[in-house]
Short mmCIF file of C-alpha atoms and ligand atoms in Angstrom, two decimals:
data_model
loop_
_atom_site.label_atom_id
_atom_site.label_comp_id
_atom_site.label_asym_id
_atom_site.label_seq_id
_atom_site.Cartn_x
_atom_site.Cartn_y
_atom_site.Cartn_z
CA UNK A 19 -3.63 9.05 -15.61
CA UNK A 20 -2.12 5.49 -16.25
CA UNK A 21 0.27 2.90 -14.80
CA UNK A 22 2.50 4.01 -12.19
CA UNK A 23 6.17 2.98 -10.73
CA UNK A 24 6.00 4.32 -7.57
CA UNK A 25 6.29 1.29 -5.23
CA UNK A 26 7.42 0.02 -7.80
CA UNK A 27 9.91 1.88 -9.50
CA UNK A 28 12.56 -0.75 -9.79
CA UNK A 29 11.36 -3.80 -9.76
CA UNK A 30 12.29 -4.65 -13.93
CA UNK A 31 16.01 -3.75 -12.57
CA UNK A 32 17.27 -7.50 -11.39
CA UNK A 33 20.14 -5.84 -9.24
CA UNK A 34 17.34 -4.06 -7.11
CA UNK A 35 16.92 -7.61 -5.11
CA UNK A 36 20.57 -7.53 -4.12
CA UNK A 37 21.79 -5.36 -1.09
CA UNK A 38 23.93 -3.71 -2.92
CA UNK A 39 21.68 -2.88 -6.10
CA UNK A 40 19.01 -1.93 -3.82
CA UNK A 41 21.64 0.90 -1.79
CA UNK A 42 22.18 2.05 -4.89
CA UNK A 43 18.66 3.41 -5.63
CA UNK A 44 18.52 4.58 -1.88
CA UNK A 45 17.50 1.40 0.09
CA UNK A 46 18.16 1.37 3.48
CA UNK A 47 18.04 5.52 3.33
CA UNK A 48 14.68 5.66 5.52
CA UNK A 49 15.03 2.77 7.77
CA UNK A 50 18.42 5.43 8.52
CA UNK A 51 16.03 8.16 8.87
CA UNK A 52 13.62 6.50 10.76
CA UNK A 53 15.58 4.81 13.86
CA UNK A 54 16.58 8.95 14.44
CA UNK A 55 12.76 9.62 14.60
CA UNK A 56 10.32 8.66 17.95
CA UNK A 57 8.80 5.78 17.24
CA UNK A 58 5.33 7.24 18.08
CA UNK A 59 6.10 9.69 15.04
CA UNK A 60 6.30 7.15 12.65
CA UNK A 61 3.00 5.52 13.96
CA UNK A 62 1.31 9.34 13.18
CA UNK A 63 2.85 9.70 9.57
CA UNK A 64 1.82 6.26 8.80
CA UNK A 65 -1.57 7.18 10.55
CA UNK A 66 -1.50 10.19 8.52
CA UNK A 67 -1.04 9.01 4.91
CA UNK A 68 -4.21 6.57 5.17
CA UNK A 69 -2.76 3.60 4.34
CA UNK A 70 -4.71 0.96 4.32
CA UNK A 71 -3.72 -3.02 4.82
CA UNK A 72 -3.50 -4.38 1.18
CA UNK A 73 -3.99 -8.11 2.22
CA UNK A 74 -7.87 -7.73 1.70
CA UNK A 75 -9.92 -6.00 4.19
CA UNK A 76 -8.67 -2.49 3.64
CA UNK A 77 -8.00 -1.49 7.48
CA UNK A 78 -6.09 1.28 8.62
CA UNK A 79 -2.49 0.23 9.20
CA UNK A 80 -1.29 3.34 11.73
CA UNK A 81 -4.56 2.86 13.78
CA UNK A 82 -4.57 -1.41 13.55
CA UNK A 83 -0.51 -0.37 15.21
CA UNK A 84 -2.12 2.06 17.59
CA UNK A 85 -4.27 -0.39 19.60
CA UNK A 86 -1.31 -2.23 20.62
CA UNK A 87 -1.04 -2.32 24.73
CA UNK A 88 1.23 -0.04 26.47
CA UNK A 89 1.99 -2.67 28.71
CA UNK A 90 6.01 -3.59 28.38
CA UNK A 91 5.39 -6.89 27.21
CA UNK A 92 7.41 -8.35 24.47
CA UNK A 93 5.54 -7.77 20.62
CA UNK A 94 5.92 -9.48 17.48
CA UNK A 95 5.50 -8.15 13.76
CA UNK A 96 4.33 -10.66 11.79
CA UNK A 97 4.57 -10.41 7.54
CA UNK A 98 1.54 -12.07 6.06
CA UNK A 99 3.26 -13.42 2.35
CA UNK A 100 0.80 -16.76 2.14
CA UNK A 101 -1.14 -15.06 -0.62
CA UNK A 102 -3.63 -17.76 -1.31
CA UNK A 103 -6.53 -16.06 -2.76
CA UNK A 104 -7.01 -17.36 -6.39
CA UNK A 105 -6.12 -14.57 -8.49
CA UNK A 106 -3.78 -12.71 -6.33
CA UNK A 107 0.05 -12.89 -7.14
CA UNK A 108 0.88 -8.96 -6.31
CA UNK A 109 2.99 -9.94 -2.95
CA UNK A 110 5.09 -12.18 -4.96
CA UNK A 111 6.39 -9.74 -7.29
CA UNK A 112 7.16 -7.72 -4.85
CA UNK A 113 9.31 -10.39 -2.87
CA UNK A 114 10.73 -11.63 -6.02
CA UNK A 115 11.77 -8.10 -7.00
CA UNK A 116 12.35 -6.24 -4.15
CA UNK A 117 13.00 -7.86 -1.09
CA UNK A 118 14.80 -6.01 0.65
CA UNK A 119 12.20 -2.98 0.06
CA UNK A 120 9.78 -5.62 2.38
CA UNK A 121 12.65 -5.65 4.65
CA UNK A 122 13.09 -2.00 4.96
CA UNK A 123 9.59 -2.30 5.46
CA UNK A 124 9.33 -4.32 8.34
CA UNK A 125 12.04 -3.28 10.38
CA UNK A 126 10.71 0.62 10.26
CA UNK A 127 7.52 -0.87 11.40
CA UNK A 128 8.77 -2.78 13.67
CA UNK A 129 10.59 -0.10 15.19
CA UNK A 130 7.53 1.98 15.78
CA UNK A 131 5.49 -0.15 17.23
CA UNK A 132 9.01 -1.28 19.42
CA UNK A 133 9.12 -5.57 17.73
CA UNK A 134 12.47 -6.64 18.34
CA UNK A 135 10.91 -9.59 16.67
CA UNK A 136 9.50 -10.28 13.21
CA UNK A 137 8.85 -12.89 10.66
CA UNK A 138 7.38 -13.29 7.16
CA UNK A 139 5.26 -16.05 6.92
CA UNK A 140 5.30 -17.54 3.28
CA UNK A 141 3.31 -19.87 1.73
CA UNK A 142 4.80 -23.51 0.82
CA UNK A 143 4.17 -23.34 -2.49
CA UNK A 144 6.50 -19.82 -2.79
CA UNK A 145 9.47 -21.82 -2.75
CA UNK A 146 11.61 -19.33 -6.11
CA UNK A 147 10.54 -16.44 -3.72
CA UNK A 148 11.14 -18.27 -0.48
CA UNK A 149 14.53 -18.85 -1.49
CA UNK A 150 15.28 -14.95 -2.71
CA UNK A 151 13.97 -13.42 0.48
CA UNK A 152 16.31 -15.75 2.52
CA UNK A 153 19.32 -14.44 0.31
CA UNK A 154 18.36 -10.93 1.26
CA UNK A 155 17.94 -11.55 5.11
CA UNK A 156 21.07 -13.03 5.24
CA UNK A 157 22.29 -10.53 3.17
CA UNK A 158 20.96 -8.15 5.71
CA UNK A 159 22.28 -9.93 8.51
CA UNK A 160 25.67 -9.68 7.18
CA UNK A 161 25.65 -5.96 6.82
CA UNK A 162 23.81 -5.61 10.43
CA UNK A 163 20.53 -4.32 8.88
CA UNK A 164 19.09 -7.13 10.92
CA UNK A 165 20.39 -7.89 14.73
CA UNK A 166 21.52 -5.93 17.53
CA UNK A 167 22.08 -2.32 17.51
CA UNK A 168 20.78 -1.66 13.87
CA UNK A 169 23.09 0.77 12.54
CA UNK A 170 24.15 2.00 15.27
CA UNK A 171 20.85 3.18 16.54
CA UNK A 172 20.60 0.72 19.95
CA UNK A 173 17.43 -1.00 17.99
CA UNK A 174 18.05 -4.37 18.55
CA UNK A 175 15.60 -6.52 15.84
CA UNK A 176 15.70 -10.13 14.34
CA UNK A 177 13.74 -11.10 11.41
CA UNK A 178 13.11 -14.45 9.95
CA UNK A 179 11.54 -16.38 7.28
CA UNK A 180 8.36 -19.00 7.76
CA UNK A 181 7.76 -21.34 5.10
CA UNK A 182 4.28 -22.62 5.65
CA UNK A 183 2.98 -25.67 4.26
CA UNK A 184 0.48 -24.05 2.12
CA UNK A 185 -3.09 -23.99 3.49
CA UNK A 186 -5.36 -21.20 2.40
CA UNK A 187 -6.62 -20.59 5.83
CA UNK A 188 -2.94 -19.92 7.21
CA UNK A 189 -3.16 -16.40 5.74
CA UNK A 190 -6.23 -15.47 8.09
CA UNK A 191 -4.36 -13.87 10.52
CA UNK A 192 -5.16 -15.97 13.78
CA UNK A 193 -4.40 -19.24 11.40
CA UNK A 194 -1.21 -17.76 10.95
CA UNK A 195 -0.59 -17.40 14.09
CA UNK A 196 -1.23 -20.94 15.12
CA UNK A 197 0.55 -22.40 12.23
CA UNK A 198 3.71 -20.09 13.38
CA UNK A 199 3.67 -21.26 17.11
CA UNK A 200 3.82 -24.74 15.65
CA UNK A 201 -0.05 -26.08 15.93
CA UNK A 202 -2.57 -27.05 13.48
CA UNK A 203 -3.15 -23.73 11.22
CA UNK A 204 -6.78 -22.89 12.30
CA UNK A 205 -8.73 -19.64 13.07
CA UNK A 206 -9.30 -18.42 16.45
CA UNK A 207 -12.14 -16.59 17.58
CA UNK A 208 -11.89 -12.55 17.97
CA UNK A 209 -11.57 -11.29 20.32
CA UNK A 210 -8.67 -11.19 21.70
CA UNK A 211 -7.74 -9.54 18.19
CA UNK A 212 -3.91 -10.16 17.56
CA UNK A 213 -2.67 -6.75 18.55
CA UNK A 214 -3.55 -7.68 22.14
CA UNK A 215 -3.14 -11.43 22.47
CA UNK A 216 -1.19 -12.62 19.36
CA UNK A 217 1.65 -15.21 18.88
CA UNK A 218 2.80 -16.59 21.91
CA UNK A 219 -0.08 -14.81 23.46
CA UNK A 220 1.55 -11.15 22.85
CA UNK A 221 0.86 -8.30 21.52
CA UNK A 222 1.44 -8.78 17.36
CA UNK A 223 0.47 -7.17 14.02
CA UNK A 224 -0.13 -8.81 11.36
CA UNK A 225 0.59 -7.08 8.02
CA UNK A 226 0.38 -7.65 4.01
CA UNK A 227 3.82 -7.49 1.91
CA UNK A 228 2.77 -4.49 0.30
CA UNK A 229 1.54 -2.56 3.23
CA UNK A 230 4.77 -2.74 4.76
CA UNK A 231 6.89 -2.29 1.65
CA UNK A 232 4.99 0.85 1.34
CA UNK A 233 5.74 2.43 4.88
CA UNK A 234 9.68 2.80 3.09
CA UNK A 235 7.79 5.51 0.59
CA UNK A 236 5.70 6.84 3.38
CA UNK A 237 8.74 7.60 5.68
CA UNK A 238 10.53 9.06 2.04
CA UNK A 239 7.89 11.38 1.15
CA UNK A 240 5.88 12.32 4.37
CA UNK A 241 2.32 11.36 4.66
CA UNK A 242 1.79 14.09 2.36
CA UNK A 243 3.52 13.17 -0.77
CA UNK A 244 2.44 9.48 -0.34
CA UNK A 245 -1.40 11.41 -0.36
CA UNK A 246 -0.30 12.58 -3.99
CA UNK A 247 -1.64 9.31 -5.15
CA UNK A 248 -5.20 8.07 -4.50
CA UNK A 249 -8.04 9.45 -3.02
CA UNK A 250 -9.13 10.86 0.41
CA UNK A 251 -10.29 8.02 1.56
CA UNK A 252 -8.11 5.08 0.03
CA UNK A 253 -4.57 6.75 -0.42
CA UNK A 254 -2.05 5.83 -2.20
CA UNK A 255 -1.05 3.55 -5.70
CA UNK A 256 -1.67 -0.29 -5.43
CA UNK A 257 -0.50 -3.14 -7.41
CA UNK A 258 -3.42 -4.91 -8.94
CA UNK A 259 -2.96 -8.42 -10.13
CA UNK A 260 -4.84 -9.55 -13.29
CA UNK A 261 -5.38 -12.70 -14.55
CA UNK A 262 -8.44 -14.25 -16.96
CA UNK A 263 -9.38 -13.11 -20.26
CA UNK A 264 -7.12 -9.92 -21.06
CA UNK A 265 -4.14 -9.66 -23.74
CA UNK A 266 -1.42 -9.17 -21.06
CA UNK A 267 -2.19 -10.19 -17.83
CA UNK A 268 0.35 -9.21 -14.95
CA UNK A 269 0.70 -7.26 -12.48
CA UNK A 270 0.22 -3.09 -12.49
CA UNK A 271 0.60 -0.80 -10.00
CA UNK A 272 -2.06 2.34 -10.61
CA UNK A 273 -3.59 5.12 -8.21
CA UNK A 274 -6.53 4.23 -6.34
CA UNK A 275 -9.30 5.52 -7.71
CA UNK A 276 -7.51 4.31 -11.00
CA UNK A 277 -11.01 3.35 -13.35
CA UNK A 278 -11.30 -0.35 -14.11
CA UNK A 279 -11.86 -0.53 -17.67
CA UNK A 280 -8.93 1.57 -17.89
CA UNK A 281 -6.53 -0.70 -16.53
CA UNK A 282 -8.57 -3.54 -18.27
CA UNK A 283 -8.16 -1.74 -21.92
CA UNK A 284 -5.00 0.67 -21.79
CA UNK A 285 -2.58 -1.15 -19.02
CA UNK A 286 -3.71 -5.05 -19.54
CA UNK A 287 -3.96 -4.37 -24.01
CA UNK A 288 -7.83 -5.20 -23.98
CA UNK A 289 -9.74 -8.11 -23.89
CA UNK A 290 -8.99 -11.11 -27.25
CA UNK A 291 -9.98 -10.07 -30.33
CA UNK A 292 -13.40 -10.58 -31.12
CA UNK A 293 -14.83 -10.87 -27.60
CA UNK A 294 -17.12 -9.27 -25.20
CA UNK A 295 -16.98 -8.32 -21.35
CA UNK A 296 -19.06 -10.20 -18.99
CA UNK A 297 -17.87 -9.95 -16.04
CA UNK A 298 -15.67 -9.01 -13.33
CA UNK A 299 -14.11 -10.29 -9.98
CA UNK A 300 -12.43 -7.33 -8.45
CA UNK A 301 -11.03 -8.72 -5.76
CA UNK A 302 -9.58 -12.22 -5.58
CA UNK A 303 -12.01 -15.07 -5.80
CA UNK A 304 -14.35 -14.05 -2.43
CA UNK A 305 -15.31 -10.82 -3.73
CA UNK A 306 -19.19 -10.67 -5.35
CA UNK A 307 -18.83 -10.45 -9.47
CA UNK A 308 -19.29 -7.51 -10.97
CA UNK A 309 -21.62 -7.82 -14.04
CA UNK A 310 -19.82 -5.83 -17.48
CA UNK A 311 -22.25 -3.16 -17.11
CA UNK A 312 -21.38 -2.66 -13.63
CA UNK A 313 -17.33 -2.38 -14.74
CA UNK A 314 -18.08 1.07 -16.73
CA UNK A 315 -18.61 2.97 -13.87
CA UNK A 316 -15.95 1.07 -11.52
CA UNK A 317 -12.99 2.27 -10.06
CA UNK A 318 -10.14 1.20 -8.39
CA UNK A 319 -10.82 2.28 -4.31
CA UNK A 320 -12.52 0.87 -1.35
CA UNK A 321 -15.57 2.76 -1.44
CA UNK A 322 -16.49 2.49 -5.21
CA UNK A 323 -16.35 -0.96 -5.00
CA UNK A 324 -18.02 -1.52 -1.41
CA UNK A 325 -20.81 0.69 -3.09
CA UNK A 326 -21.59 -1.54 -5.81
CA UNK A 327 -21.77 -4.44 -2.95
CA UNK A 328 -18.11 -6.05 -3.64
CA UNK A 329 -14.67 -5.42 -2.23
CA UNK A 330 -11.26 -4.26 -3.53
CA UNK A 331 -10.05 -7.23 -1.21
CA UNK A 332 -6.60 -7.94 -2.34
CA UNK A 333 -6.43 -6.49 -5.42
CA UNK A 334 -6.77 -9.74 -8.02
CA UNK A 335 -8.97 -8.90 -10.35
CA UNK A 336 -9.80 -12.01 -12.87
CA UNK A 337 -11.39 -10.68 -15.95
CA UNK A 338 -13.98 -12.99 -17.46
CA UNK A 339 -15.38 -12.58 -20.84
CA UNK A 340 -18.53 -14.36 -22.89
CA UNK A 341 -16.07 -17.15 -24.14
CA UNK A 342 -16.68 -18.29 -20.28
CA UNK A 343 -19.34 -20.25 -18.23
CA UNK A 344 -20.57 -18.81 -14.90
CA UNK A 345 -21.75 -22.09 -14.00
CA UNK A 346 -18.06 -23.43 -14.49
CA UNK A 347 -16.49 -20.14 -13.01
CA UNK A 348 -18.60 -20.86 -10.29
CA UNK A 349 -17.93 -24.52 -9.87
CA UNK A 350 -13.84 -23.45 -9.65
CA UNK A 351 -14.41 -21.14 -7.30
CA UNK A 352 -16.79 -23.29 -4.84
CA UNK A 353 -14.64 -26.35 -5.03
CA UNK A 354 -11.81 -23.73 -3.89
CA UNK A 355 -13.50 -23.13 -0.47
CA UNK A 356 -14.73 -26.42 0.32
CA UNK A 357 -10.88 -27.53 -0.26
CA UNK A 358 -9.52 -25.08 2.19
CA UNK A 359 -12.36 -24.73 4.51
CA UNK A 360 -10.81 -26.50 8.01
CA UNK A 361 -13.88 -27.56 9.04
CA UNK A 362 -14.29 -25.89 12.66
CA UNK A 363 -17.31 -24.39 11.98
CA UNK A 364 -20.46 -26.33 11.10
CA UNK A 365 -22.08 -23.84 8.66
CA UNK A 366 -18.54 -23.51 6.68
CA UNK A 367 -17.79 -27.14 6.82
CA UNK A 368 -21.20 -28.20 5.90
CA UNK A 369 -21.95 -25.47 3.65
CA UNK A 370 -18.71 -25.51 1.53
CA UNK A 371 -19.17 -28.53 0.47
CA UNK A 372 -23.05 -29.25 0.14
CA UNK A 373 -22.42 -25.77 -1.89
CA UNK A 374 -19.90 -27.70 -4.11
CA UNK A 375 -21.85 -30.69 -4.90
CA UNK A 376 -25.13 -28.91 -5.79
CA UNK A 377 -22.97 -26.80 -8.69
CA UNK A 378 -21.27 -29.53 -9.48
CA UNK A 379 -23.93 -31.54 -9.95
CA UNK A 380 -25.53 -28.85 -12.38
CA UNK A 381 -22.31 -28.68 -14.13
CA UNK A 382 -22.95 -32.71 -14.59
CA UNK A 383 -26.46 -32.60 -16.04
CA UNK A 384 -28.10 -33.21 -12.68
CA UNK A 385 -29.28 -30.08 -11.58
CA UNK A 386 -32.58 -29.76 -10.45
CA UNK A 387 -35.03 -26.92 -10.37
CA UNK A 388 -34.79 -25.52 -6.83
CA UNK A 389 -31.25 -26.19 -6.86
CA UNK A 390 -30.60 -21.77 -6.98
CA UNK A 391 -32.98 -21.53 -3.97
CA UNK A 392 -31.27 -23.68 -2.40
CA UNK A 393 -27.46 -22.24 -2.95
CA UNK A 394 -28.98 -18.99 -2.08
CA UNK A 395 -30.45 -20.03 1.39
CA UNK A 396 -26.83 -21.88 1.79
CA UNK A 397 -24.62 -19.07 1.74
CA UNK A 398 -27.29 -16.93 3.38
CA UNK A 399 -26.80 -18.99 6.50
CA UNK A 400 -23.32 -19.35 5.98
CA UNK A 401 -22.68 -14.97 6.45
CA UNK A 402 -21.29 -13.84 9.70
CA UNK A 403 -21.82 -17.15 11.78
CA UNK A 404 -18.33 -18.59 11.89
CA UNK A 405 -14.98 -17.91 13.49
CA UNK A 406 -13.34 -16.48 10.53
CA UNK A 407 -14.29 -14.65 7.00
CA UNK A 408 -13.40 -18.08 4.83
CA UNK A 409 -17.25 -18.81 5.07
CA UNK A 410 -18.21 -16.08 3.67
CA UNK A 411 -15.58 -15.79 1.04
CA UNK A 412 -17.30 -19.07 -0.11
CA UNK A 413 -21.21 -17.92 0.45
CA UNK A 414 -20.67 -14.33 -1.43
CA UNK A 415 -19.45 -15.50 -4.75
CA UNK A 416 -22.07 -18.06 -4.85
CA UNK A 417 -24.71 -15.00 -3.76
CA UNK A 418 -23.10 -12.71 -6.57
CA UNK A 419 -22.76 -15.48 -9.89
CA UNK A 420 -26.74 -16.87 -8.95
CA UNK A 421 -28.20 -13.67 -8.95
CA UNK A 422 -26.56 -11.79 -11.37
CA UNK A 423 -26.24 -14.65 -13.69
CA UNK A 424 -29.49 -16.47 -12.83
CA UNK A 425 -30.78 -17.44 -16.40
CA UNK A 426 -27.65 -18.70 -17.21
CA UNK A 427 -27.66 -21.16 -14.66
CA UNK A 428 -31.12 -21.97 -15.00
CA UNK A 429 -30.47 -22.61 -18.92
CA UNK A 430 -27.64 -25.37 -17.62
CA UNK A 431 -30.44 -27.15 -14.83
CA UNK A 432 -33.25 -26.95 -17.69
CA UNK A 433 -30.93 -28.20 -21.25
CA UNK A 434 -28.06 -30.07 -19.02
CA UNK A 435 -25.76 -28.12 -20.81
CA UNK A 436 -24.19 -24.95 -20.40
CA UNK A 437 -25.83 -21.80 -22.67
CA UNK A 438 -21.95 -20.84 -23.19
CA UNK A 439 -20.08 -23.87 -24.33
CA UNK A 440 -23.05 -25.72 -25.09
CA UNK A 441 -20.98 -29.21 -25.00
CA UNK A 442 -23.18 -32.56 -23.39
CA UNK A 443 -19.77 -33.56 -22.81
CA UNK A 444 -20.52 -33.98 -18.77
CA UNK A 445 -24.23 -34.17 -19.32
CA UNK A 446 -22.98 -37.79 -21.76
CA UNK A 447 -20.37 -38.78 -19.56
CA UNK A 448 -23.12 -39.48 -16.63
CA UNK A 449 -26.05 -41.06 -18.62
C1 FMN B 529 -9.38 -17.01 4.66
C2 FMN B 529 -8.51 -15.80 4.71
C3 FMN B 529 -7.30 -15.77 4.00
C4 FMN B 529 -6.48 -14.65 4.05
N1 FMN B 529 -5.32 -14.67 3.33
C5 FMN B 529 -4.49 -13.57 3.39
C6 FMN B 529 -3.26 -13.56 2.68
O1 FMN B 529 -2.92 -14.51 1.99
N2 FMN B 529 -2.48 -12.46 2.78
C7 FMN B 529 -2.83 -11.38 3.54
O2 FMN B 529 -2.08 -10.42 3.64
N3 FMN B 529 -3.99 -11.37 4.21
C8 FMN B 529 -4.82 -12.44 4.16
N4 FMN B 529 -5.99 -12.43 4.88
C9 FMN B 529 -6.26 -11.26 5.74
C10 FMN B 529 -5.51 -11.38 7.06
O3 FMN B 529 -6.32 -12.11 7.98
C11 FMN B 529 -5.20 -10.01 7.67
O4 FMN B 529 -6.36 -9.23 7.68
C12 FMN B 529 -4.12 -9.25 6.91
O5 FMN B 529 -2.96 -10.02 6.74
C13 FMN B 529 -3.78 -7.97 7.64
O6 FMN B 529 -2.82 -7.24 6.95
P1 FMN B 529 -3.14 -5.81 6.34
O7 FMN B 529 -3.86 -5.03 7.40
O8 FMN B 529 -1.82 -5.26 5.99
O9 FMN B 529 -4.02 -6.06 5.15
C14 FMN B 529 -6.85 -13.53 4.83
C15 FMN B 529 -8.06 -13.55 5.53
C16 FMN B 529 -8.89 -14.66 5.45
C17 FMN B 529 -10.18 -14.64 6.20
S1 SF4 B 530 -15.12 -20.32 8.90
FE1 SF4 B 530 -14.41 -22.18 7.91
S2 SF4 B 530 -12.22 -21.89 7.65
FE2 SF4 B 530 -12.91 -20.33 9.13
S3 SF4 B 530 -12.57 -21.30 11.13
FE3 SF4 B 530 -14.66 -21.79 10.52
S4 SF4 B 530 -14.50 -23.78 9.46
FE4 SF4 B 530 -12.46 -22.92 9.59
#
């Protein structure tokens, strides 16, 4: 097996982000098909094909729709394009190169789960793609793809574009929703979970790019011929994103269950010449490192990975090989989280950044022994304690790099300089 074009078919064709390049190849075919079927049908297929939300925990996307109230009220659909995660650029391909394919998307799903409102929410910094997804929707508009009485059907549905100011924490789904309704961009507690109290305190779901760009190819080929792809439990092809230490980094789309070191060595060209694999981060920047030993028998799906006590998460993997640092890696990653973390909760406002200066600090020359013990009984009391997941997307690559990398960092505390790059270029600087 290898690469795959199956959401992606025609993304290297530029007129496949105009209307009328992407009719061409058959866009706007299923969103046809699907205002003919019952709404409730859709919700099954999509149900059916085990998709599962691609923006990082891996949940069901026909069941997340099915625990929407019966209840009349007005519901929202809500695209989640912020894409944050360091190491993650997947969505933006996809909006850059096919969005009206996210469009399709949407307004299928919002027909099912009966939205006669939806928006993408983008991140600030997405300004190229901001600007080619507002071409499309009014593109859209024009053609009344997007309005009242969508082709004809009676489906009345608008759709708009949110640029956010880019915060990390707006792409946690309740974050989102505040930032949308015009507040301060911070996590709620769950319950209520957003399919039953969402924006403007009504039923909404809140969905990844790709998950809804692939309900076009779900309603094309039937539950069953999206099920060609993947495995039983995590169905489907996925577009990875790959950044770090490989010849051609980028973005591939493979089959879950797709092996890691063959995407690594056949899709990304290898690693430089001359060097070794140390290490993995499968999942964007809060999933645990996977040691190089650990990558051989790694693949591509939700369970493999949960199995070997990381996540799939978002599908960034950033390759890392023995030209690199784990204390540095680390020190990247921490000063990430404390950044972003908005402070609500003590043991992710606290812990962030006492986190932060103890690496940094060892990174400096000033690390003291102890200093591992301590980051370790940090995150530990930073799991599970806090409104949202952002605390422990900061504890668990701190858990991961200090135990799997322990002498490493213990060679930095002890010589005040790292075992990789040797360099007292900080440990000089502060003495
Ligand atoms: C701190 C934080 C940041 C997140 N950032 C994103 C993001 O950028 N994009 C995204 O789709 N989901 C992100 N999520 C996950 C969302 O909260 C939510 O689960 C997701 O958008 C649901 O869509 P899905 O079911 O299609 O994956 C983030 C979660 C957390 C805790
Ligand atoms: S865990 Fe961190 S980012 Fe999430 S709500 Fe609490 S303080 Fe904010």
């Amino acid at each position: 097996m290898a690469e795959i074009k199956y959401l992606s078919e025609h993304y290297s064709k530029p007129e496949f982000k105009t209307l009328d390049g992407y009719k061409k190849h058959g866009g706007y075919e299923q969103l046809a098909r699907a205002l003919k079927m019952e709404p409730q049908k859709i919700i099954d297929e999509v149900k059916a094909s085990g998709l599962r939300g691609r923006g990082g925990a891996g949940f069901a996307t026909g069941v997340k729709w099915g625990f929407l109230p019966n209840n009349g009220e007005p519901r929202y659909l809500l695209c989640n394009a912020d894409e944050s995660e360091p190491g993650t650029f997947k969505d933006r391909l996809m909006m850059e190169r096919a969005p009206h394919q996210l469009i399709e998307g949407m307004l299928i799903s919002a027909f099912a789960i009966k939205s006669k409102k939806a928006y993408i929410y983008i991140r600030g910094e997405y300004m190229g793609p901001a600007a080619i997804l507002e071409k499309a929707i009014a593109e859209a508009k024009a053609a009344g793809l997007i309005g009242k009485n969508i082709l004809g059907s009676g489906f009345d549905c608008d759709l708009d574009l949110y640029l956010g100011a880019g915060a990390y924490i707006c792409g946690e789904e309740t974050g989102m929703i505040s930032s949308l309704e015009g507040l301060k961009g911070q996590p709620k507690l769950k319950p209520p979970f957003p399919a039953v109290q969402g924006y403007l305190r009504k039923p909404t779901i809140v969905n990844n790019v790709e998950t809804l760009a692939a309900v076009v190819p779900i309603i094309r080929d039937g539950a069953a011929g999206y099920r060609k792809y993947g495995t039983e439990k995590s169905a489907g092809t996925k577009l990875f994103s790959i950044s770090g230490n490989v010849n051609k980094p980028g973005t591939y789309e493979v089959p879950l269950g797709y092996k890691l070191m063959d995407l690594i060595n056949i899709e990304c060209g290898g690693l430089k010449p001359g060097r070794k694999l140390k290490a993995v981060v499968p999942g964007g920047s809060s999933a645990p490192v996977i040691t190089a030993e650990e990558c051989e028998k790694a693949t591509l799906d939700y369970e493999c990975l949960a199995q070997m006590g990381t996540m799939l998460g978002s599908g960034a993997i950033i390759v890392i090989d023995d030209s690199n640092c784990m204390v540095d890696v680390l020190s990247t990653i921490s000063h990430f989280y404390h950044h972003e973390s908005c402070g609500q909760c003590t043991p992710c406002r606290e812990g962030t950044g006492w986190m932060e200066r103890i690496i940094h600090g060892i990174v400096h020359g000033h690390g003291n022994e102890g200093d591992l013990d301590l980051l370790i009984k940090i995150a530990d009391n930073m799991k599970g304690r806090t409104i949202c997941a952002l605390s422990d997307a900061a504890a668990l690559p701190v858990l991961s790099f200090v135990t799997k990398f322990r002498s490493e960092f213990e060679y930095f505390i002890r010589e005040k300089k790292s075992q990789v790059r040797g360099g007292q270029i900080y440990a000089q600087l502060h003495h």
